[in-house]
Short mmCIF file of C-alpha atoms in Angstrom, two decimals:
data_model
loop_
_atom_site.label_atom_id
_atom_site.label_comp_id
_atom_site.label_asym_id
_atom_site.label_seq_id
_atom_site.Cartn_x
_atom_site.Cartn_y
_atom_site.Cartn_z
CA MET I 28 9.78 -18.92 -65.72
CA GLU I 29 12.97 -17.15 -66.56
CA LEU I 30 15.99 -17.76 -64.43
CA HIS I 31 16.69 -14.05 -64.25
CA ASN I 32 13.25 -13.37 -62.71
CA ILE I 33 13.77 -16.15 -60.13
CA GLU I 34 17.10 -14.65 -59.07
CA LYS I 35 15.45 -11.24 -58.62
CA LEU I 36 12.63 -12.81 -56.59
CA ILE I 37 15.14 -14.61 -54.34
CA GLU I 38 16.95 -11.33 -53.78
CA LYS I 39 13.65 -9.63 -52.93
CA TYR I 40 12.71 -12.55 -50.65
CA PHE I 41 15.86 -12.18 -48.55
CA ASP I 42 15.28 -8.42 -48.37
CA ALA I 43 11.76 -9.20 -47.05
CA ALA I 44 10.12 -7.30 -49.90
CA THR I 45 8.19 -10.07 -51.71
CA THR I 46 4.45 -10.44 -51.86
CA ILE I 47 2.61 -13.66 -51.11
CA ALA I 48 2.11 -14.32 -54.82
CA GLU I 49 5.86 -13.93 -55.50
CA GLU I 50 6.67 -16.30 -52.64
CA GLU I 51 4.25 -18.81 -54.14
CA ILE I 52 6.13 -18.54 -57.48
CA LEU I 53 9.39 -19.31 -55.65
CA ARG I 54 7.84 -22.31 -53.87
CA LYS I 55 6.56 -23.72 -57.16
CA TYR I 56 9.91 -23.22 -58.87
CA PHE I 57 11.84 -25.07 -56.14
CA SER I 58 9.28 -27.86 -55.84
CA GLU I 59 9.33 -28.71 -59.58
CA GLY I 60 12.83 -30.16 -59.48
CA ASN I 61 14.20 -28.30 -62.52
CA ILE I 62 16.45 -25.98 -60.48
CA ALA I 63 19.51 -24.15 -61.75
CA PRO I 64 22.73 -25.49 -60.13
CA HIS I 65 23.70 -22.19 -58.53
CA LEU I 66 20.24 -21.91 -56.86
CA GLU I 67 20.13 -25.44 -55.41
CA GLN I 68 21.37 -24.14 -52.06
CA HIS I 69 18.00 -22.39 -51.55
CA ALA I 70 15.88 -25.44 -52.42
CA PRO I 71 15.79 -26.97 -48.88
CA LEU I 72 14.45 -23.71 -47.45
CA PHE I 73 11.47 -23.46 -49.79
CA ASN I 74 10.82 -27.21 -49.73
CA TYR I 75 10.68 -27.07 -45.93
CA PHE I 76 8.00 -24.37 -46.06
CA THR I 77 5.94 -26.50 -48.46
CA LYS I 78 6.18 -29.56 -46.20
CA ALA I 79 5.53 -27.55 -43.04
CA LYS I 80 2.39 -26.10 -44.56
CA GLU I 81 0.97 -29.61 -45.00
CA GLU I 82 1.67 -30.75 -41.42
CA ARG I 83 -1.27 -30.96 -39.04
CA PHE I 84 -1.40 -31.59 -35.31
CA THR I 85 -3.91 -34.37 -34.69
CA LYS I 86 -3.41 -35.18 -31.02
CA GLN I 87 -6.12 -33.98 -28.65
CA VAL I 88 -4.97 -31.40 -26.14
CA PRO I 89 -6.54 -31.98 -22.72
CA LEU I 90 -7.82 -28.71 -21.34
CA LYS I 91 -8.08 -28.44 -17.58
CA PRO I 92 -10.78 -26.23 -16.22
CA ARG I 93 -9.36 -23.06 -14.73
CA LYS I 94 -9.71 -22.99 -10.96
CA ASN I 95 -10.57 -19.71 -9.38
CA TYR I 96 -8.30 -19.63 -6.32
CA LEU I 97 -8.83 -15.92 -5.74
CA LYS I 98 -12.50 -16.45 -4.97
CA TRP I 99 -11.74 -19.13 -2.38
CA ALA I 100 -8.91 -17.10 -0.85
CA SER I 101 -11.27 -14.17 -0.29
CA VAL I 102 -13.88 -16.48 1.29
CA ALA I 103 -11.21 -17.89 3.63
CA ALA I 104 -10.02 -14.40 4.57
CA ILE I 105 -13.57 -13.32 5.46
CA ALA I 106 -14.07 -16.49 7.52
CA ILE I 107 -10.86 -15.88 9.48
CA PHE I 108 -11.87 -12.26 10.07
CA MET I 109 -15.28 -13.32 11.41
CA VAL I 110 -13.75 -15.91 13.75
CA GLY I 111 -11.35 -13.24 15.01
CA LEU I 112 -14.22 -10.87 15.71
CA TYR I 113 -16.10 -13.58 17.57
CA PHE I 114 -13.19 -14.39 19.89
CA TYR I 115 -12.01 -10.77 20.31
CA GLU I 116 -11.68 -9.67 23.94
CA PRO I 117 -10.95 -6.01 24.53
CA THR I 118 -7.99 -5.36 26.81
CA PRO I 119 -8.82 -3.99 30.26
CA PRO I 120 -7.85 -0.39 31.00
CA PRO I 121 -4.38 0.03 32.49
CA VAL I 122 -4.08 -0.06 36.26
CA THR I 123 -2.92 3.20 37.87
CA LEU I 124 -1.12 3.66 41.18
CA ALA I 125 -4.21 5.27 42.71
CA ASP I 126 -6.22 2.10 42.04
CA GLU I 127 -3.67 -0.21 43.64
CA TYR I 128 -2.37 1.73 46.69
CA THR I 129 -4.00 3.71 49.49
CA PRO I 130 -3.31 7.45 49.81
CA GLU I 131 -1.26 6.80 53.00
CA GLU I 132 1.04 4.41 51.16
CA ILE I 133 1.53 6.90 48.33
CA ALA I 134 2.33 9.71 50.81
CA SER I 135 4.93 7.60 52.66
CA ALA I 136 6.54 6.63 49.32
CA LYS I 137 6.75 10.33 48.38
CA GLU I 138 8.47 11.11 51.72
CA ALA I 139 10.99 8.31 51.21
CA LEU I 140 11.78 9.52 47.69
CA ALA I 141 12.18 13.12 48.91
CA LEU I 142 14.66 11.97 51.59
CA LEU I 143 16.57 9.98 48.97
CA ALA I 144 16.71 13.00 46.64
CA MET I 145 17.97 15.25 49.46
CA ASN I 146 20.80 12.83 50.33
CA PHE I 147 21.65 12.41 46.67
CA ASN I 148 21.94 16.20 46.23
CA LYS I 149 24.32 16.37 49.22
CA GLY I 150 26.57 13.82 47.54
CA THR I 151 26.62 15.73 44.28
CA GLU I 152 27.57 18.95 46.12
CA GLN I 153 30.72 17.19 47.32
CA LEU I 154 31.52 16.32 43.71
CA ASN I 155 31.55 20.03 42.81
CA HIS I 156 34.40 20.51 45.32
CA LEU I 157 36.28 17.66 43.66
CA ASN I 158 35.78 19.25 40.22
CA GLU I 159 37.30 22.54 41.49
CA PHE I 160 40.25 20.62 42.98
CA GLU I 161 40.83 18.80 39.70
CA LYS I 162 40.76 22.04 37.68
CA THR I 163 43.35 23.62 40.00
CA THR I 164 45.70 20.64 39.88
CA ASN I 165 45.39 20.54 36.08
CA LYS I 166 46.50 24.17 35.94
CA PHE I 167 49.62 23.39 37.95
CA LEU I 168 50.38 20.27 35.95
CA THR I 169 50.10 22.00 32.62
CA LYS I 170 52.30 24.93 33.79
CA SER I 171 55.06 22.63 34.96
CA ASN I 172 55.32 20.86 31.60
#
């Protein structure tokens, strides 16, 4: 084959525009051994493809069966749910004050709380007088400055 055609094919090859037949022409040219000196730099590339095409993998690949963990996880989840339902004890209703104390005890507690509230209100009334005193003294203090 003409050297000029080979150079054009190499150019097309590196532009990724060759067909399979043209690539086969290039492989044959570089495998023959009669290569132009300025094209010898491309020879290892095409010789590699020829050798790689002949290689075969002969070792057996052990295939492990695929385990279906999702199926067993769902079975375990259902089992746990069923055990939970079996041992489930509903909580008793909350206890109210009327259930625990007699009406007399509740009435006496209300009286004690009313007396406490009355005394507390008396104490807060005295605080109102203190607030008025503080306002008045603040007026005098701010005027004297």
